[in-house]
DNA sequence: TACTTAGAGATGCAG
DNA sequence: TCTCTAAGTA
């Protein structure tokens, strides 16, 4: 196909550049000076160093709009690359909003991979592929490698396919083809890495398939080997914009350099302090080297932060300062100093989860129960004092009334304004000496009201999530886990996709392998081996091999009939594609039903089954957005979004990695313990570099917070079922003391973690001392104390109250009822206590669960 | 062939 | 602790 015609025919080219030129430029007025500078420097290389929360996306989109408005480029002449679909989508939406109309064009705004697919489909033949190539995901890759490993008689146990996949992925990230893997790597995978890599690539070509790494690698190869093709694209993409430049790997870097080679109109946006993907090939070096790579580059720093308060920024800044070789940025804000970053240690992980759950409930009510209990006695005496004064006619009664009301209604706890006013009134009084101090301490316990949506828990490793899920389930706190397995990676979705792939292209061997015996068709290893052999001997795809085998009678019993049915079905479905009277959506449904796949899950009694059926329905629904099965398959592996957003306010739980780019008014950062965070593995594998990346991760974590940031650690933690005593993270030592407030854990009597004797005045003075005096907790001594405190016997953690007693939910049940729980599956009620049920689950054992989280067994759909 | 059980291994996660 | 895989067994 002539690519030049394509270019002229691009959607959106109709949006004429001249029409845009007449447009006013209101978007420029919304930018601060630095942003504006970055937006207006249109020509030549530009590096936009955008710290966390400095309006990077805003500047980037404004730049696109500016390019269009000044008629520098038509929409189809701008290449804008992001890393995630989410970012691409967001940018598209924002450009549209800024232009005030629906923008059809911007065909080249997308992820690296999505854009590469487009390019590769145009030039597939240059690397020996057909333009209809399929994109394999990680699962397919690993299965393919497993076959290779077996074929090479390598011990799979000592040399697992996963490891090989990792190695090859790594090489691809560095843009090494099998031919130019450096000899220094030749020891990889028992000295056979390079050889297997070569075999793997050959096999992919045979299958007309590529993996994710290939998408980039092939395009880079094409650009390097075919100057004419490269020159064409250099002319077409007049302006290049790159988001999250600090996350680019070598292959992406080369790709960009090649494309920008002519005009050098490239604008890279990034933050070296937020580079957290080194382990998957990102090179911070790319951004550090930018000015060398593009001499004369303009560097613009965005340093005004619009997200967090001063204390939070200062704490984050203090940590990141420990890294070397930074480009250097100093974030500032007009938001005011706000609250200090809170720091607290706990006995163990469960206690930590319990405490955080409690704090979240405090954020709901806007007051801290803990503070109320602790200060109530004093408040009472204060009120008595006020009463006495009022009676004896001393002092301005109205003001005292206000103060008293503030306490009685609780607004002094929940509203900072009231609190400050009360404090002012008291300060003016002679009581300030006696009560003001108390109020100062109380101020630390005034809790902001946040909706659950505004609260996030960011963990280092996903296994930390369980403690929180368990805890929140028992206290009935709604939560959502962000970033689990992606929709299209789920078992049932991949199975269904394999069926669709076979319908569209019967020669798809990987798909065939996946579903021959799913659902069970009595075709075990033996039968499958026979099919493989037959196919190979005849040099045909597996489906054909199976057909021949059946004709020869090489397969018998139950399997033969089932296999014949499957093949006949595939033939029939294949003929049905493109039929006018049957939409591809109906066809898909039919395929899933007739193959017995739906039935398989309907008959499955495990608790996941209903969810899987739900997902299948959703998959079919997603098909409606495409014209045919083929189009759907082409896009799904790259673009399919996660399952539908469930509504309702919920606390978000996610990894620090998943949190990048997000922001929350209140953020909890649990598990700051050496070995967990910074992660031992990261340090073992990458040494000081690994530690620096972990530190950047800490920086990312803290800078997610807008108002309240709470860091915690536990003295003990269960790791793989073993109890381990933990030492607080070295990053805690790096937090600047004047921006941190150390809290005393609940249930810690007699002071733990270096706290002075607790008590009414204790908190205030302890906090003050900690904050202002020489870094008490910054010393090695503090660190040792932490470690010791972990071993000190502590009071039994107290049971916390559940949020709301939902009696209606409980009343529906009696002991012995069979119930269903989303997470634990089926079980029988063995006891009822308040709004909680004791349930003996068939699969999960005995648990205590809040009644509203279960449903009667009969209500369960199937 | 399908189901059961024993044993090993275990980050982070976009495309 | 949990999950996945590979033998072992009906």
mmCIF file with all atom_site columns, C-alpha atoms in Angstrom, chain A residues 255-352:
data_model
loop_
_atom_site.group_PDB
_atom_site.id
_atom_site.type_symbol
_atom_site.label_atom_id
_atom_site.label_alt_id
_atom_site.label_comp_id
_atom_site.label_asym_id
_atom_site.label_entity_id
_atom_site.label_seq_id
_atom_site.pdbx_PDB_ins_code
_atom_site.Cartn_x
_atom_site.Cartn_y
_atom_site.Cartn_z
_atom_site.occupancy
_atom_site.B_iso_or_equiv
_atom_site.pdbx_formal_charge
_atom_site.auth_seq_id
_atom_site.auth_comp_id
_atom_site.auth_asym_id
_atom_site.auth_atom_id
_atom_site.pdbx_PDB_model_num
ATOM 1  C CA . UNK A 1 255 ? 12.560 5.363  17.954 1.00 0.00 ? 255 UNK A CA 1
ATOM 2  C CA . UNK A 1 256 ? 12.169 8.975  19.030 1.00 0.00 ? 256 UNK A CA 1
ATOM 3  C CA . UNK A 1 257 ? 15.646 10.018 17.994 1.00 0.00 ? 257 UNK A CA 1
ATOM 4  C CA . UNK A 1 258 ? 15.167 8.542  14.558 1.00 0.00 ? 258 UNK A CA 1
ATOM 5  C CA . UNK A 1 259 ? 11.868 10.304 14.047 1.00 0.00 ? 259 UNK A CA 1
ATOM 6  C CA . UNK A 1 260 ? 13.086 13.623 15.402 1.00 0.00 ? 260 UNK A CA 1
ATOM 7  C CA . UNK A 1 261 ? 16.308 13.365 13.459 1.00 0.00 ? 261 UNK A CA 1
ATOM 8  C CA . UNK A 1 262 ? 15.400 15.892 10.784 1.00 0.00 ? 262 UNK A CA 1
ATOM 9  C CA . UNK A 1 263 ? 13.602 18.889 12.194 1.00 0.00 ? 263 UNK A CA 1
ATOM 10 C CA . UNK A 1 264 ? 14.332 18.200 15.860 1.00 0.00 ? 264 UNK A CA 1
ATOM 11 C CA . UNK A 1 265 ? 10.958 19.603 16.834 1.00 0.00 ? 265 UNK A CA 1
ATOM 12 C CA . UNK A 1 266 ? 10.669 17.383 19.825 1.00 0.00 ? 266 UNK A CA 1
ATOM 13 C CA . UNK A 1 267 ? 9.263  18.281 23.183 1.00 0.00 ? 267 UNK A CA 1
ATOM 14 C CA . UNK A 1 268 ? 9.834  15.823 25.974 1.00 0.00 ? 268 UNK A CA 1
ATOM 15 C CA . UNK A 1 269 ? 8.024  16.137 29.255 1.00 0.00 ? 269 UNK A CA 1
ATOM 16 C CA . UNK A 1 270 ? 9.136  14.314 32.321 1.00 0.00 ? 270 UNK A CA 1
ATOM 17 C CA . UNK A 1 271 ? 10.444 14.308 35.841 1.00 0.00 ? 271 UNK A CA 1
ATOM 18 C CA . UNK A 1 272 ? 13.665 12.513 36.623 1.00 0.00 ? 272 UNK A CA 1
ATOM 19 C CA . UNK A 1 273 ? 12.523 12.267 40.231 1.00 0.00 ? 273 UNK A CA 1
ATOM 20 C CA . UNK A 1 274 ? 9.562  10.168 39.226 1.00 0.00 ? 274 UNK A CA 1
ATOM 21 C CA . UNK A 1 275 ? 11.354 7.563  37.192 1.00 0.00 ? 275 UNK A CA 1
ATOM 22 C CA . UNK A 1 276 ? 10.178 4.335  38.781 1.00 0.00 ? 276 UNK A CA 1
ATOM 23 C CA . UNK A 1 277 ? 10.228 1.848  35.969 1.00 0.00 ? 277 UNK A CA 1
ATOM 24 C CA . UNK A 1 278 ? 13.899 0.986  35.748 1.00 0.00 ? 278 UNK A CA 1
ATOM 25 C CA . UNK A 1 279 ? 13.049 -2.643 36.356 1.00 0.00 ? 279 UNK A CA 1
ATOM 26 C CA . UNK A 1 280 ? 11.188 -2.824 33.141 1.00 0.00 ? 280 UNK A CA 1
ATOM 27 C CA . UNK A 1 281 ? 13.835 -1.154 31.080 1.00 0.00 ? 281 UNK A CA 1
ATOM 28 C CA . UNK A 1 282 ? 13.292 2.567  31.600 1.00 0.00 ? 282 UNK A CA 1
ATOM 29 C CA . UNK A 1 283 ? 16.478 4.573  31.479 1.00 0.00 ? 283 UNK A CA 1
ATOM 30 C CA . UNK A 1 284 ? 16.610 7.665  33.655 1.00 0.00 ? 284 UNK A CA 1
ATOM 31 C CA . UNK A 1 285 ? 19.701 8.395  31.629 1.00 0.00 ? 285 UNK A CA 1
ATOM 32 C CA . UNK A 1 286 ? 17.521 9.349  28.678 1.00 0.00 ? 286 UNK A CA 1
ATOM 33 C CA . UNK A 1 287 ? 16.161 12.378 30.429 1.00 0.00 ? 287 UNK A CA 1
ATOM 34 C CA . UNK A 1 288 ? 19.428 13.248 32.156 1.00 0.00 ? 288 UNK A CA 1
ATOM 35 C CA . UNK A 1 289 ? 21.150 13.198 28.792 1.00 0.00 ? 289 UNK A CA 1
ATOM 36 C CA . UNK A 1 290 ? 18.578 15.156 26.856 1.00 0.00 ? 290 UNK A CA 1
ATOM 37 C CA . UNK A 1 291 ? 20.625 18.303 26.458 1.00 0.00 ? 291 UNK A CA 1
ATOM 38 C CA . UNK A 1 292 ? 23.531 16.296 25.109 1.00 0.00 ? 292 UNK A CA 1
ATOM 39 C CA . UNK A 1 293 ? 21.344 14.377 22.708 1.00 0.00 ? 293 UNK A CA 1
ATOM 40 C CA . UNK A 1 294 ? 19.729 17.509 21.425 1.00 0.00 ? 294 UNK A CA 1
ATOM 41 C CA . UNK A 1 295 ? 22.276 20.312 21.606 1.00 0.00 ? 295 UNK A CA 1
ATOM 42 C CA . UNK A 1 296 ? 20.738 23.706 22.020 1.00 0.00 ? 296 UNK A CA 1
ATOM 43 C CA . UNK A 1 297 ? 17.712 22.257 23.714 1.00 0.00 ? 297 UNK A CA 1
ATOM 44 C CA . UNK A 1 298 ? 15.581 24.605 25.733 1.00 0.00 ? 298 UNK A CA 1
ATOM 45 C CA . UNK A 1 299 ? 14.995 23.369 29.251 1.00 0.00 ? 299 UNK A CA 1
ATOM 46 C CA . UNK A 1 300 ? 11.957 24.645 31.104 1.00 0.00 ? 300 UNK A CA 1
ATOM 47 C CA . UNK A 1 301 ? 11.289 23.801 34.710 1.00 0.00 ? 301 UNK A CA 1
ATOM 48 C CA . UNK A 1 302 ? 7.764  23.652 36.052 1.00 0.00 ? 302 UNK A CA 1
ATOM 49 C CA . UNK A 1 303 ? 8.154  24.036 39.786 1.00 0.00 ? 303 UNK A CA 1
ATOM 50 C CA . UNK A 1 304 ? 4.980  25.578 41.046 1.00 0.00 ? 304 UNK A CA 1
ATOM 51 C CA . UNK A 1 305 ? 2.982  22.815 42.587 1.00 0.00 ? 305 UNK A CA 1
ATOM 52 C CA . UNK A 1 306 ? -0.795 23.025 42.584 1.00 0.00 ? 306 UNK A CA 1
ATOM 53 C CA . UNK A 1 307 ? -1.464 19.901 44.528 1.00 0.00 ? 307 UNK A CA 1
ATOM 54 C CA . UNK A 1 308 ? 0.096  19.697 47.951 1.00 0.00 ? 308 UNK A CA 1
ATOM 55 C CA . UNK A 1 309 ? 0.775  21.857 50.962 1.00 0.00 ? 309 UNK A CA 1
ATOM 56 C CA . UNK A 1 310 ? 4.194  23.104 52.050 1.00 0.00 ? 310 UNK A CA 1
ATOM 57 C CA . UNK A 1 311 ? 4.855  20.482 54.691 1.00 0.00 ? 311 UNK A CA 1
ATOM 58 C CA . UNK A 1 312 ? 4.110  17.689 52.276 1.00 0.00 ? 312 UNK A CA 1
ATOM 59 C CA . UNK A 1 313 ? 6.315  19.111 49.559 1.00 0.00 ? 313 UNK A CA 1
ATOM 60 C CA . UNK A 1 314 ? 9.108  19.745 51.994 1.00 0.00 ? 314 UNK A CA 1
ATOM 61 C CA . UNK A 1 315 ? 8.943  16.209 53.322 1.00 0.00 ? 315 UNK A CA 1
ATOM 62 C CA . UNK A 1 316 ? 9.033  14.787 49.811 1.00 0.00 ? 316 UNK A CA 1
ATOM 63 C CA . UNK A 1 317 ? 11.837 17.142 48.879 1.00 0.00 ? 317 UNK A CA 1
ATOM 64 C CA . UNK A 1 318 ? 13.833 16.079 51.894 1.00 0.00 ? 318 UNK A CA 1
ATOM 65 C CA . UNK A 1 319 ? 13.670 12.459 50.885 1.00 0.00 ? 319 UNK A CA 1
ATOM 66 C CA . UNK A 1 320 ? 14.481 12.907 47.224 1.00 0.00 ? 320 UNK A CA 1
ATOM 67 C CA . UNK A 1 321 ? 17.457 15.071 48.087 1.00 0.00 ? 321 UNK A CA 1
ATOM 68 C CA . UNK A 1 322 ? 19.226 11.862 49.030 1.00 0.00 ? 322 UNK A CA 1
ATOM 69 C CA . UNK A 1 323 ? 19.526 10.944 45.356 1.00 0.00 ? 323 UNK A CA 1
ATOM 70 C CA . UNK A 1 324 ? 22.502 11.876 43.277 1.00 0.00 ? 324 UNK A CA 1
ATOM 71 C CA . UNK A 1 325 ? 22.663 13.048 39.691 1.00 0.00 ? 325 UNK A CA 1
ATOM 72 C CA . UNK A 1 326 ? 19.314 14.770 39.664 1.00 0.00 ? 326 UNK A CA 1
ATOM 73 C CA . UNK A 1 327 ? 18.514 17.539 37.274 1.00 0.00 ? 327 UNK A CA 1
ATOM 74 C CA . UNK A 1 328 ? 17.309 19.422 40.289 1.00 0.00 ? 328 UNK A CA 1
ATOM 75 C CA . UNK A 1 329 ? 13.998 21.057 40.926 1.00 0.00 ? 329 UNK A CA 1
ATOM 76 C CA . UNK A 1 330 ? 12.582 22.793 43.927 1.00 0.00 ? 330 UNK A CA 1
ATOM 77 C CA . UNK A 1 331 ? 8.831  22.607 44.203 1.00 0.00 ? 331 UNK A CA 1
ATOM 78 C CA . UNK A 1 332 ? 6.932  25.445 45.810 1.00 0.00 ? 332 UNK A CA 1
ATOM 79 C CA . UNK A 1 333 ? 3.324  26.190 46.462 1.00 0.00 ? 333 UNK A CA 1
ATOM 80 C CA . UNK A 1 334 ? 0.958  28.920 47.427 1.00 0.00 ? 334 UNK A CA 1
ATOM 81 C CA . UNK A 1 335 ? -1.245 26.471 49.250 1.00 0.00 ? 335 UNK A CA 1
ATOM 82 C CA . UNK A 1 336 ? 0.081  27.322 52.720 1.00 0.00 ? 336 UNK A CA 1
ATOM 83 C CA . UNK A 1 337 ? 1.885  25.099 55.148 1.00 0.00 ? 337 UNK A CA 1
ATOM 84 C CA . UNK A 1 338 ? -0.981 22.771 55.946 1.00 0.00 ? 338 UNK A CA 1
ATOM 85 C CA . UNK A 1 339 ? -0.519 19.716 58.124 1.00 0.00 ? 339 UNK A CA 1
ATOM 86 C CA . UNK A 1 340 ? 2.753  18.062 58.821 1.00 0.00 ? 340 UNK A CA 1
ATOM 87 C CA . UNK A 1 341 ? 3.351  14.623 57.461 1.00 0.00 ? 341 UNK A CA 1
ATOM 88 C CA . UNK A 1 342 ? 2.279  12.203 60.153 1.00 0.00 ? 342 UNK A CA 1
ATOM 89 C CA . UNK A 1 343 ? 4.431  9.311  61.160 1.00 0.00 ? 343 UNK A CA 1
ATOM 90 C CA . UNK A 1 344 ? 3.438  6.373  63.286 1.00 0.00 ? 344 UNK A CA 1
ATOM 91 C CA . UNK A 1 345 ? 4.775  2.948  64.157 1.00 0.00 ? 345 UNK A CA 1
ATOM 92 C CA . UNK A 1 346 ? 2.705  -0.108 64.933 1.00 0.00 ? 346 UNK A CA 1
ATOM 93 C CA . UNK A 1 347 ? 3.167  -3.456 66.520 1.00 0.00 ? 347 UNK A CA 1
ATOM 94 C CA . UNK A 1 348 ? 2.390  -5.412 63.394 1.00 0.00 ? 348 UNK A CA 1
ATOM 95 C CA . UNK A 1 349 ? 0.785  -5.215 59.987 1.00 0.00 ? 349 UNK A CA 1
ATOM 96 C CA . UNK A 1 350 ? -2.663 -6.024 61.262 1.00 0.00 ? 350 UNK A CA 1
ATOM 97 C CA . UNK A 1 351 ? -2.509 -3.314 63.874 1.00 0.00 ? 351 UNK A CA 1
ATOM 98 C CA . UNK A 1 352 ? -1.415 -0.944 61.159 1.00 0.00 ? 352 UNK A CA 1
#
